[in-house]
Structures are given as C-alpha cells and as structure tokens.
Short mmCIF file of C-alpha atoms in Angstrom, two decimals:
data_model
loop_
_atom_site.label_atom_id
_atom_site.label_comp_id
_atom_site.label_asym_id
_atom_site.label_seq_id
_atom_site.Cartn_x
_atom_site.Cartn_y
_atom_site.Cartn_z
CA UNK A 11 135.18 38.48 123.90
CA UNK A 12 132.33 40.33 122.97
CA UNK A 13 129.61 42.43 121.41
CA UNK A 14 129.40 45.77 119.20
CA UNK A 15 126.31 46.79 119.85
CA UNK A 16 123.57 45.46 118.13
CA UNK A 17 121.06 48.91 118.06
CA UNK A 18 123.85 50.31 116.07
CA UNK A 19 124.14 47.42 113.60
CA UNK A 20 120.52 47.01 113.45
CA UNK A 21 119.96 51.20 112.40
CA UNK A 22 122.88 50.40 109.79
CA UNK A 23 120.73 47.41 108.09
CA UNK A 24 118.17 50.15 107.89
CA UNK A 25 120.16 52.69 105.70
CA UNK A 26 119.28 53.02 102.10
CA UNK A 27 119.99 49.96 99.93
CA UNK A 28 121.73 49.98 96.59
CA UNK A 29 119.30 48.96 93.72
CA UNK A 30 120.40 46.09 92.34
CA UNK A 31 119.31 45.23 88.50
CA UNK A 32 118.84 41.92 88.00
CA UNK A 33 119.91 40.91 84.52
CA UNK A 34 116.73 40.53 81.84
CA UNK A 35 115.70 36.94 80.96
CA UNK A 36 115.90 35.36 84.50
CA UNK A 37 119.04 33.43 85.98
CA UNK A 38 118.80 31.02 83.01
CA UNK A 39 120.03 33.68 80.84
CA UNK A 40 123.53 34.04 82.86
CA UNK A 41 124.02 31.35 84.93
CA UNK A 42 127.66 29.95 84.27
CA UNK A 43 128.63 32.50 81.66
CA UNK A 44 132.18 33.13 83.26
CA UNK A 45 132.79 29.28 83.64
CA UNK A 46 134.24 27.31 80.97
CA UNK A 47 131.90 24.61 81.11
CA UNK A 48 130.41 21.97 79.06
CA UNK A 49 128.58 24.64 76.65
CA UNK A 50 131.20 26.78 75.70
CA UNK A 51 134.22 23.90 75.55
CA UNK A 52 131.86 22.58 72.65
CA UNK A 53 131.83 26.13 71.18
CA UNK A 54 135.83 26.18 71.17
CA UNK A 55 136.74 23.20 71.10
CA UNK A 56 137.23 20.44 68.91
CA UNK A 57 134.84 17.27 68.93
CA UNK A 58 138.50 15.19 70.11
CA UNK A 59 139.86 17.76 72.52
CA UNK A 60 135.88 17.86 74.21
CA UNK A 61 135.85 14.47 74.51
CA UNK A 62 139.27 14.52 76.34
CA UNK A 63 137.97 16.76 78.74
CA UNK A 64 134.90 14.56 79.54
CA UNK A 65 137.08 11.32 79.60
CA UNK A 66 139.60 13.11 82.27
CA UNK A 67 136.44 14.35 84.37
CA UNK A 68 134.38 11.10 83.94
CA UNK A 69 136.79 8.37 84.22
CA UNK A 70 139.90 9.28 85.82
CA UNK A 71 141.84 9.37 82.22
CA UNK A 72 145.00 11.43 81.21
CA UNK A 73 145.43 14.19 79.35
CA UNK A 74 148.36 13.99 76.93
CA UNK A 75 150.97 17.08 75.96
CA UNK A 76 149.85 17.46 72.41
CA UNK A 77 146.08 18.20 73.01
CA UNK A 78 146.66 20.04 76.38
CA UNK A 79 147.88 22.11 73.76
CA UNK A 80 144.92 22.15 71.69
CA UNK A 81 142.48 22.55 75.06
CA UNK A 82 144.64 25.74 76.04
CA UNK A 83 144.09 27.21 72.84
CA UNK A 84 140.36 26.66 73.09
CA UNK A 85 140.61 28.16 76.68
CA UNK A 86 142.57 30.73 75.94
CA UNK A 87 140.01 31.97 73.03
CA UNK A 88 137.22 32.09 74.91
CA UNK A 89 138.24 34.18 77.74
CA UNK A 90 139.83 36.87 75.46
CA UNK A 91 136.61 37.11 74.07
CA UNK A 92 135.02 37.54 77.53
CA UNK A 93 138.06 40.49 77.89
CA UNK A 94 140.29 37.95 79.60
CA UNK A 95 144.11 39.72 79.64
CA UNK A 96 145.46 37.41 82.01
CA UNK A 97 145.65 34.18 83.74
CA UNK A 98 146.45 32.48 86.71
CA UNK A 99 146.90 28.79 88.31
CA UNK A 100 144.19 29.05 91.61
CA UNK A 101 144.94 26.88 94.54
CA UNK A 102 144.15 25.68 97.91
CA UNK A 103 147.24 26.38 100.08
CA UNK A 104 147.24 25.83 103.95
CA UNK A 105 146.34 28.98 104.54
CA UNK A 106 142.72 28.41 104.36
CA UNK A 107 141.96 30.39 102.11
CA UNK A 108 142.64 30.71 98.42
CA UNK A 109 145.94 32.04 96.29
CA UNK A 110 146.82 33.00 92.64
CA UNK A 111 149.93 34.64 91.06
CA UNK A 112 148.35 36.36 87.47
CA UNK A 113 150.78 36.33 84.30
CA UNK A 114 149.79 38.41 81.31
CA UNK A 115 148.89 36.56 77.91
CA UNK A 116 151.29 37.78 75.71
CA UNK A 117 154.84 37.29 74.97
CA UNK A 118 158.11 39.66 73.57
CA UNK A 119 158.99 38.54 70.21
CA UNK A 120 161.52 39.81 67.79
CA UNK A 121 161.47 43.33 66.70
CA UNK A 122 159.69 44.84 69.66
CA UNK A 123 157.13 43.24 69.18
CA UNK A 124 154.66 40.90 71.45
CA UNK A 125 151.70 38.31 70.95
CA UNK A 126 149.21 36.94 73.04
CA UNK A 127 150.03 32.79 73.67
CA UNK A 128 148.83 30.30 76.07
CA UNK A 129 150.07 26.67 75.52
CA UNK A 130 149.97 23.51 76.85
CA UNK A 131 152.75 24.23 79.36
CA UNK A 132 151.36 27.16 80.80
CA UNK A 133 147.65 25.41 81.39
CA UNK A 134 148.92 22.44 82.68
CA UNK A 135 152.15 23.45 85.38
CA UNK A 136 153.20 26.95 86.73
CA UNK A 137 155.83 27.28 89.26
CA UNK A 138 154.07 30.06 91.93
CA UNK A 139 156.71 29.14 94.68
CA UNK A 140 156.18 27.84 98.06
CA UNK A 141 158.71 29.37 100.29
CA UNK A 142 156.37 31.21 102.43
CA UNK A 143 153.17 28.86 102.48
CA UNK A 144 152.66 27.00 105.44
CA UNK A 145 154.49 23.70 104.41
CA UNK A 146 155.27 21.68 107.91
CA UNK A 147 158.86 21.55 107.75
CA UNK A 148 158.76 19.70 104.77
CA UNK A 149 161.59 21.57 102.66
CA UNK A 150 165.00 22.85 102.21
CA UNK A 151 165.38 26.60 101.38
CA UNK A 152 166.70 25.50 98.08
CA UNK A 153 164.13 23.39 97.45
CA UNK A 154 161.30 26.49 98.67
CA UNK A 155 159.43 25.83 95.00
CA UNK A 156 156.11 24.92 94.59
CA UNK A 157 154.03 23.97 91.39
CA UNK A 158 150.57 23.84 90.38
CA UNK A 159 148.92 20.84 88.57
CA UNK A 160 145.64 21.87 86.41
CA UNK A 161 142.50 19.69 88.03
CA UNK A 162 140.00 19.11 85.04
CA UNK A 163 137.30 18.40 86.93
CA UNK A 164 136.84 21.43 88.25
CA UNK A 165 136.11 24.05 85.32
CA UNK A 166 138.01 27.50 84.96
CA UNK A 167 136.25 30.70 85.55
CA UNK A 168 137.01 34.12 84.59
CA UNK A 169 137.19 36.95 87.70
CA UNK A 170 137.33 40.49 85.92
CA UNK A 171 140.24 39.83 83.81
CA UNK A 172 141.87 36.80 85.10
CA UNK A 173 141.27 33.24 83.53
CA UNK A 174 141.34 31.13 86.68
CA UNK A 175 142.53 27.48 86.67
CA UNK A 176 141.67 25.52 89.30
CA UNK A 177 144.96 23.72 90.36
CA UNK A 178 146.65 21.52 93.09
CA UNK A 179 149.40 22.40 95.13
CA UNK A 180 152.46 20.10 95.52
CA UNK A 181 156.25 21.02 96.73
CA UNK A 182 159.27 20.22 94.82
CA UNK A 183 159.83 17.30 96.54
CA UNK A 184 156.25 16.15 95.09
CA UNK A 185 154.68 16.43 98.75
CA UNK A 186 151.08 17.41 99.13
CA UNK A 187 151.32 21.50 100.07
CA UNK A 188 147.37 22.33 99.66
CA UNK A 189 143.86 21.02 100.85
CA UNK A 190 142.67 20.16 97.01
CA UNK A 191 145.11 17.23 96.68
CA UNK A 192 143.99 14.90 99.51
CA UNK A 193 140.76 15.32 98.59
CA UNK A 194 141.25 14.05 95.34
CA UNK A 195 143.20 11.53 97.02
CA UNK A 196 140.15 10.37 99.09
CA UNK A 197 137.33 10.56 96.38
CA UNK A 198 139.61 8.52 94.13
CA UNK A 199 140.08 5.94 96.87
CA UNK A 200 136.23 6.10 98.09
CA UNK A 201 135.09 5.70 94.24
CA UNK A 202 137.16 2.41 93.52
CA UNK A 203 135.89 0.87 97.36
CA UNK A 204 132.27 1.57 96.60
CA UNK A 205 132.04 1.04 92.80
CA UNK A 206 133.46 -2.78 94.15
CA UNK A 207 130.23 -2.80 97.03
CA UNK A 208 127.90 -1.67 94.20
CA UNK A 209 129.46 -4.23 91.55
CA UNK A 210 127.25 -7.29 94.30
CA UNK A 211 123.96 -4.97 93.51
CA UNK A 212 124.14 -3.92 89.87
CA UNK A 213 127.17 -4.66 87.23
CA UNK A 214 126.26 -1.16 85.46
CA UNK A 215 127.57 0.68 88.42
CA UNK A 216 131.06 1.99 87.28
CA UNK A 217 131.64 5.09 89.27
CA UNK A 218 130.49 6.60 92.93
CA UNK A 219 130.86 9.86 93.33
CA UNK A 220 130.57 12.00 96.78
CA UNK A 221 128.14 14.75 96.26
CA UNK A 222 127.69 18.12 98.80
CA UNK A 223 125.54 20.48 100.01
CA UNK A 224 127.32 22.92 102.25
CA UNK A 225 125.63 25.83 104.34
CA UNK A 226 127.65 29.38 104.37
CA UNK A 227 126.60 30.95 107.41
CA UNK A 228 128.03 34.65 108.11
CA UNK A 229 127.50 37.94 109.56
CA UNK A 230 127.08 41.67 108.00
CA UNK A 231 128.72 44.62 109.92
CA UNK A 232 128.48 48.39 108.36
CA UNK A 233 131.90 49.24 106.84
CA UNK A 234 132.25 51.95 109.22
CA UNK A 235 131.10 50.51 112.85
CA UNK A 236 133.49 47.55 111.55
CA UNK A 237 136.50 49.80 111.31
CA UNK A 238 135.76 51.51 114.53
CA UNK A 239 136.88 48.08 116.32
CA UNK A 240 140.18 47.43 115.99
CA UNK A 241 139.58 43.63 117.51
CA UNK A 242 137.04 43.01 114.48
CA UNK A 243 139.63 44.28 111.97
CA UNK A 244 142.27 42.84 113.61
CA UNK A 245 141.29 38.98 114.11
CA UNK A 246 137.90 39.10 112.54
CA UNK A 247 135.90 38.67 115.99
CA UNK A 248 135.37 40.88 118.93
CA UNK A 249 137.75 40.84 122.06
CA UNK A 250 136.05 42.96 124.38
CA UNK A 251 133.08 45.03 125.13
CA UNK A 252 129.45 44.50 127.40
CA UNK A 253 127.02 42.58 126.32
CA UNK A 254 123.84 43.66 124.18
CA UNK A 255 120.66 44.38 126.15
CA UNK A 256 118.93 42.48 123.15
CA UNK A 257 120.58 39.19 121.91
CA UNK A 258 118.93 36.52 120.56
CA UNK A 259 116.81 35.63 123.26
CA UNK A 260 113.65 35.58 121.61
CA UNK A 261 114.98 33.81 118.50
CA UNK A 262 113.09 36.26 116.64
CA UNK A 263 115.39 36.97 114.13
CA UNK A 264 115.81 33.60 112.85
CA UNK A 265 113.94 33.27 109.48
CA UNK A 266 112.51 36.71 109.75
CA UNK A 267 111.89 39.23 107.59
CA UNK A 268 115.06 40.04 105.64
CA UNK A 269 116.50 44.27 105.57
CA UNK A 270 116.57 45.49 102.53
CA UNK A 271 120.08 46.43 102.63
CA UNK A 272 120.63 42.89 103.55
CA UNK A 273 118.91 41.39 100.68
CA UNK A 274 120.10 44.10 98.35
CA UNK A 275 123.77 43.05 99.19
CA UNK A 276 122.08 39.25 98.94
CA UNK A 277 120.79 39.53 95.62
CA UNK A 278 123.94 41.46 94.35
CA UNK A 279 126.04 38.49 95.44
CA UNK A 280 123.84 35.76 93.93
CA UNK A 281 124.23 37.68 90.86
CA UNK A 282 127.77 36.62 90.82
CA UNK A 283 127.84 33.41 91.77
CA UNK A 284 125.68 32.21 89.32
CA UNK A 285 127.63 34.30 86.64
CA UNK A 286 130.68 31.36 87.93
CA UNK A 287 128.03 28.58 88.08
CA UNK A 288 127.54 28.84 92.13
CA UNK A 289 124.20 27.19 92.60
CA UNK A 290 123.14 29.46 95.01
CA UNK A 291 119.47 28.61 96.06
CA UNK A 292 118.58 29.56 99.39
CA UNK A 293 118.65 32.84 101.55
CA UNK A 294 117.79 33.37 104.94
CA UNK A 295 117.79 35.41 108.15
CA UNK A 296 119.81 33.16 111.13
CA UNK A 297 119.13 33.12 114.86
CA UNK A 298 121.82 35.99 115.92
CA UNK A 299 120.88 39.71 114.47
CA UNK A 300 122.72 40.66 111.70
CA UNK A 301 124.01 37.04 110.78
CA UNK A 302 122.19 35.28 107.65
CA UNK A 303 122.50 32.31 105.76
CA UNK A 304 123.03 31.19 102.13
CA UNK A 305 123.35 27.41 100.80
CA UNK A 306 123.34 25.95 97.24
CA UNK A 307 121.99 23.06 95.55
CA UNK A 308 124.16 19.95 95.81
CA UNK A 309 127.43 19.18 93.68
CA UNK A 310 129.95 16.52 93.24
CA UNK A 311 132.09 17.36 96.22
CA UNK A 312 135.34 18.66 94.88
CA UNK A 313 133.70 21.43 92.50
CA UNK A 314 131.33 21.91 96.05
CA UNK A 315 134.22 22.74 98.07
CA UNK A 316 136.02 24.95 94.92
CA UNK A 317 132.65 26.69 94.85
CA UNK A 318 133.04 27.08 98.62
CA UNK A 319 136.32 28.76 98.64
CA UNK A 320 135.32 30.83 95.94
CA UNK A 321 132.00 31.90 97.33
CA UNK A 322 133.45 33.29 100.20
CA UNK A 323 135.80 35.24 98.36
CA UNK A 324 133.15 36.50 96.39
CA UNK A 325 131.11 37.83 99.62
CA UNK A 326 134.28 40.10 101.11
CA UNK A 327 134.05 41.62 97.35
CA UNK A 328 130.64 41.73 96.47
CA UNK A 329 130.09 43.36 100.64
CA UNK A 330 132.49 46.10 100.15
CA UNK A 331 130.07 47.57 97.13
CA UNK A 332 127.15 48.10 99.63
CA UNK A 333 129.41 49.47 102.31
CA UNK A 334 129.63 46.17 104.47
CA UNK A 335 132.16 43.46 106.21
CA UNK A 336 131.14 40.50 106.22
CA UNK A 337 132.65 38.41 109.39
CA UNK A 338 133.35 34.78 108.16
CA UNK A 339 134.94 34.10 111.82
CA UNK A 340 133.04 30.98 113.30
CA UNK A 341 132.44 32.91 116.57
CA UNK A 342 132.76 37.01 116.58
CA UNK A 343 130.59 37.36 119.42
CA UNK A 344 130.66 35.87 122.98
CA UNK A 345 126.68 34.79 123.85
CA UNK A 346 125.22 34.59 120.47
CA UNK A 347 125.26 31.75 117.67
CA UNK A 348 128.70 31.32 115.88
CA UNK A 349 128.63 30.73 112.28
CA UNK A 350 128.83 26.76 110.63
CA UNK A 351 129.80 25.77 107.92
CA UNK A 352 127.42 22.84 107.60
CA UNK A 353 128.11 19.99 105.45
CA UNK A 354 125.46 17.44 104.49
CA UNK A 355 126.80 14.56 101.88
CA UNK A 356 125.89 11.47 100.23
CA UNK A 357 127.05 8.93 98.15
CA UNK A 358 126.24 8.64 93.93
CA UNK A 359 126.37 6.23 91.36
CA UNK A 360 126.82 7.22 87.73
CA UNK A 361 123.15 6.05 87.23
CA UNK A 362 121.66 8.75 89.64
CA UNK A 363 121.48 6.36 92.20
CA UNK A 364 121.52 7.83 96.22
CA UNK A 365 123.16 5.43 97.85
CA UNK A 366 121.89 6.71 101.48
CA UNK A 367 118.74 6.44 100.62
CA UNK A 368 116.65 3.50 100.98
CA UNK A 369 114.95 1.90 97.86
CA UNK A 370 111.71 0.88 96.90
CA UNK A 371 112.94 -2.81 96.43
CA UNK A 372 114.82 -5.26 98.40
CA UNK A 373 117.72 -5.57 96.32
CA UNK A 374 118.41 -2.18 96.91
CA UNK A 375 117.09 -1.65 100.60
CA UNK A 376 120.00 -4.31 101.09
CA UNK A 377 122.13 -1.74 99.59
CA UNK A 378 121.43 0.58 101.11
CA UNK A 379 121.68 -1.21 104.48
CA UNK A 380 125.43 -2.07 103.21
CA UNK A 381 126.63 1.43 103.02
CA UNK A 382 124.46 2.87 105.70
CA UNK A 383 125.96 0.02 108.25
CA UNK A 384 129.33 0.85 106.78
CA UNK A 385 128.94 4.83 107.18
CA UNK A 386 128.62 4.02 110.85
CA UNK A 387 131.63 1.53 111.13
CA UNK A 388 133.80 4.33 109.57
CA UNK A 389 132.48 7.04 111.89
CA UNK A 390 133.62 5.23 114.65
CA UNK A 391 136.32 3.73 114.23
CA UNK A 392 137.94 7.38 112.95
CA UNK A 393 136.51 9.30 115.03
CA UNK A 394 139.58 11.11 115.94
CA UNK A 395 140.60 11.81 112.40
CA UNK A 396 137.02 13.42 111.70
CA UNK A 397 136.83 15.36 115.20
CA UNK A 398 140.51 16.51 113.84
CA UNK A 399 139.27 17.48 110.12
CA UNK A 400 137.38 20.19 111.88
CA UNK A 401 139.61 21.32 114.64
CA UNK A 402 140.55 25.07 114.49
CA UNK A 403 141.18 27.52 116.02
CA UNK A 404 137.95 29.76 115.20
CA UNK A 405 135.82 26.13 115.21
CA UNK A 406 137.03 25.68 118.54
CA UNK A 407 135.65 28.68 120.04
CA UNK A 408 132.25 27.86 118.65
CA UNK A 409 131.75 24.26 119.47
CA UNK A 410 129.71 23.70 122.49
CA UNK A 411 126.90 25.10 124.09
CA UNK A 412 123.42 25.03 121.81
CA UNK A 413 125.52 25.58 118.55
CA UNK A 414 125.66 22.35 115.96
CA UNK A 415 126.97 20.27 116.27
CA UNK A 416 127.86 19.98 120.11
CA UNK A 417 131.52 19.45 120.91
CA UNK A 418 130.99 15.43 121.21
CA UNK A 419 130.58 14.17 118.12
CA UNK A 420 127.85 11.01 117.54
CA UNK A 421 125.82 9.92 114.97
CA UNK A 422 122.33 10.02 115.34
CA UNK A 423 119.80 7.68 113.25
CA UNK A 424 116.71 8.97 114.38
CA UNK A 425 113.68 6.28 115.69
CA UNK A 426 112.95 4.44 112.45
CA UNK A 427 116.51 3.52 111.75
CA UNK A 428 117.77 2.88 115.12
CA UNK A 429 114.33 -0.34 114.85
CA UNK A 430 115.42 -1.47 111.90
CA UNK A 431 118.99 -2.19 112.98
CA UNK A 432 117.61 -3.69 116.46
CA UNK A 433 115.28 -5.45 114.51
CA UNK A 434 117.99 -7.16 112.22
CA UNK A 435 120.48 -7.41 115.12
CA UNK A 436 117.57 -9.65 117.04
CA UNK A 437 116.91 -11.53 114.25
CA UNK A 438 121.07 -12.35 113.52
CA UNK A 439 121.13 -13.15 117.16
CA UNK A 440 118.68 -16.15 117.65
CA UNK A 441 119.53 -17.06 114.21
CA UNK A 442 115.88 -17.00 112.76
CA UNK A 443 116.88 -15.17 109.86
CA UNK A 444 117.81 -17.14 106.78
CA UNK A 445 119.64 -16.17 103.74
CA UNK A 446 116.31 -15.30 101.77
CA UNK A 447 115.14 -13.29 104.73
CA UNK A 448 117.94 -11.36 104.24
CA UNK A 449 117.80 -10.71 100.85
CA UNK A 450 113.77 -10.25 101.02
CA UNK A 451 114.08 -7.50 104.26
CA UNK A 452 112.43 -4.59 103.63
CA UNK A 453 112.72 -1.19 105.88
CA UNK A 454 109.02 0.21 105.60
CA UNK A 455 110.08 3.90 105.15
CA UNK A 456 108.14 6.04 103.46
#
C-alpha cells in the first residue's frame, strides 16, 4: 500500500475554485431550515401533538396511534411546502453506512384519480426488507423482512425531495439488525444508572444524558487523479505505488494555510450541514497533505452520531460539485497519518450539569469524584468490549505507530488527577480520613 503522488494532488488543490455564495443574513438565517425541529413543529403542529413530541424526546414517553396521526400530518405539511414529493424511513444497517427506500406521497383513488397522504402508519413503521443486509445468521428466508421504527429524538430532515425519518432497524423476529438500536439501548440503560448516582447529590436530577463531540477527519483527491487508480476506486485506499519524495515530514501542513479550492469545497459543505442543523464549527488543515479536518459543537449523542452518518454522506455529495473524492478510508496511504474519527464525550444532567467536570464545591467535587472513579472502573473492566467497538477492518490498518490513539488502549489522567487519587488512596489507607473529610475534600483545579 501506497501513495499517488502528492505534487500532483497538491497542483490539483491549486486549480480554480468554485465561488461559493454564502446565503445573506449570516448562518443564523438558515441554520436548521431542512430539519423539522422545535421551531417549525410549533408552526404545524398543534399545542397537544408538540407537547407529545417533547414528552417522547424528554422523558422516554410513548407516542399513541391517534396523534402519530396528527404529528404525520403536521410533518407531512411542512415538507411539501419545502417541495418535499417523497419520503423515506433512514436507518443504520450493518453496513456502516446509511440506507433509505423513498415512497411517493400520494395515493390512487377512485376514478383515476390520486392524492397526496401520509398517516400515522406510514411515519411510524415501513417494511424496507432485510434479506440482503448483513444480519448474522439470524433469519429464515421466509422470515428475510425487516421494519423500521420512527426514533423521535432524532428530528427528520428533508434531502432534495425526500422527507427523511430517522428510524431503527429490527428483523421480523424483533432482533436488533442496525447500529441505532443498541445505542438507544445503552443511553436508556446509562440514564436510569446515573440519574440513581445523581439522586445522593441533588433530588432535581431526573435525567443524564451522554453528550458528543466527534472529529471527521478525511482526505480530498481531484476527481480525475482519483479515477486514474483503480485501487482508490476500488477499496477506497491505495494498494501500490513508491513513496512521495515529500510526506509529512516537516508537519508543515498541519494547521496551515488552507487552498482555496479546499476551503471553497469547505465552505460549500458547511453550507449544507447547517441547512440540516449540523453544528459544524471548526475547519482545519491536518498533518498529511491533502487531508483536513472538520468537527462540530457538541450534541446529545444519538442525534451526534445521526449527524455523523449524515455528514459524511453529505461530503461524497457536496465533493463531487467541485470536482473532488473525498477518501473517508481510515488509512489510504502507507507512511502518512490515517484519518480518526475522534470521539470526545461526557456525561449531562437535565440541569446543565457536566458531570466530568469538577465543581466549585465539595458536594459536587464528590460527584464528580463518583463518576470520574467509576469511568475508570468501567474502562477496565470492558476493555475488550471497547477495544472491540472500534475494531475494523480500515481501523485496523491505522492503529499503531504515532496515529491516536496507539493500538493499546489506556486511560490517561494527566498529573493533577493521577495526585488527587494517590492522595485519597493514602489517606483511605492509614485510615486518617473521616467521613467529614470526605465529604469536605476538595481537588484544587482551576
């Protein structure tokens, strides 16, 4: 495995850009105008159906027949008025990547005639199929069907002129057949086991939520000098090849000066993802030429990982307007920096609360202490399950060297953290710490 050369890549980042208009009035004026969020559900719909929604997203609640019925409607409105013709049921399969089957608004009624319904029914279950899904053995041929369940708490979005409802994916047999379900699985089970910590610390603490920030790193390869290699096209990465007199050995790409093609194609995608409410924030240059970087601001972690899926999607489009590939693969090129996918997460109660971070009082450095202590109990004693949550493939290639993180995984406190827990450990030990101590320790971090 190896390099296209980099002097050709390089002159192609220097090409004329496409100018890219950014819409008047600032990313305020757009941001989230294709998602059918908390604005635009109180436009079209009712004060009881809005409150639904909430009560399903906030607290867990269900969603009864007869006002799925009303919500669809509601839905259904407002993305024919945004030209909306069709819709479709948007899932996680194991494929990695995303899937959709679109079906058309209307319906044949007598006399030749058709009109445009979406009901309850159709918002809340669709049958897409499963036969040819990766599904680990789990089904007969006869029972090859899969369905879709809608997930309120992730909004839908419009894509050109497809309504997009973000779904799970189960089998006929009701087993789990996409990567959105188990995570709902685990937030649901991490909620109720830290809302019960909290509950010792402060009675008004009735839900934890996980929040994420992830990091998208990815390279950009002219159209054309992609399509000359039929390794790239073929699995994404390069197979053969010699190595590039210039690599990254003076780091001097990293945070540099961004091409204007680059940025054009940068600003172009940005565009779009805050159209679907994708809080893209940052933009960057990486250490290997050509790759680059873009992260958002951080969301509760299911719509973080939706956003994720999405994004990515997004970039293949959005690249193929300025005359670019982008390479998602986490390692095209032998010698030079792979791409991550980094993932930094905390813990949230419903009153803003940051439950990794240490307080100002201490009631609440003992908190923090409590889940911080825990965090590392549950690191290690699954480390195999976490080490296997990453596993891949691609990942695999890229693991190692001076990439992050290194192939042994560890977690690492830093100086002022690793005292405090000696400190405390001492203490335990020789049993000069009483109950008031305890209570009264304080962590002296600014």
């Amino acid at each position: 495995m190896s390099h296209v050369r980099f002097k050709a890549l390089d002159e192609s980042l220097s090409r004329k850009p496409i100018h890219i208009e950014t819409p008047p009035g600032g990313v305020a004026a757009y941001y989230g105008e294709n998602v059918f969020g908390r604005d635009s559900m109180r436009l079209h719909l009712s004060e009881e159906a809005y409150n639904t929604v909430m009560a399903a997203i906030e607290k867990g609640e269900r969603i009864d027949r007869n006002m799925a019925e009303v919500i669809a409607a509601g839905m259904k409105n407002w993305s024919v008025s945004k030209g909306a013709t069709h819709y479709t049921h948007w899932f996680q399969p194991l494929t990695g990547t995303t899937a959709e089957k679109h079906d058309a608004f209307f319906e044949p009624v007598e006399g030749g005639r058709a009109i445009e319904r979406f009901g309850g029914t159709q918002l809340v279950q669709q049958e897409p199929d499963a036969s040819s899904f990766p599904n680990g053995g789990i089904r007969n041929t006869f029972e090859a069907r899969g369905y879709t369940a809608w997930d309120p708490t992730s909004p839908a979005f419009i894509i050109g002129d497809t309504l997009c409802i973000p779904t799970i994916f189960v089998s006929y047999t009701g087993d789990t057949l996409d990567f959105k379900s188990p995570l709902l699985k685990a937030l649901a089970a991490l909620d109720k086991a830290a809302v019960d910590v909290c509950q010792y610390f402060d009675k008004n603490v009735t839900k934890v939520i996980a929040t994420l920030g992830w990091e998208q790193e990815y390279f950009l390869v002219d159209e054309a000098l992609n399509n000359a290699r039929p390794d790239l096209v073929t699995t994404g990465r390069t197979l053969f090849g010699a190595a590039p007199a210039k690599g990254q050995q003076l780091d001097d790409h990293y945070f540099g000066s961004i091409p204007d093609r680059a940025t054009s194609f940068m600003r172009d995608l940005e565009i779009e993802a805050h159209k679907l409410g994708i809080p893209i924030k940052t933009r960057h240059n990486e250490v290997a030429p050509n790759q680059f970087e873009c992260a958002p601001i951080y969301e509760e972690i299911n719509l973080a990982v939706d956003h994720n899926q999405l994004l990515m999607d997004l970039m293949q489009k959005v690249a193929r307007r300025h005359n670019f590939c982008v390479l998602l693969h986490e390692k095209p090129y032998a010698g030079v920096n792979g791409s991550g996918k980094h993932n930094n997460w905390s813990l949230a109660t419903n009153l803003g609360k940051n439950l990794l971070s240490p307080g100002k009082t201490p009631k609440t450095n003992l908190q923090f202490l409590t889940f911080f202590v825990n965090t590392i109990k549950a690191f290690h004693d699954n480390d195999d399950l976490l080490r296997a949550t990453i596993a891949s493939a691609g990942n695999d290639h890229r693991l190692g060297a001076n990439e992050a993180p290194p192939a042994i995984m560890s977690v690492f406190l830093g100086s002022q953290l690793t005292a405090v827990l000696d400190e405390i450990e001492v203490k335990v030990k020789s049993g000069k710490m009483t109950p008031d101590q305890k209570t009264q320790l304080k962590l002296n971090i600014g």
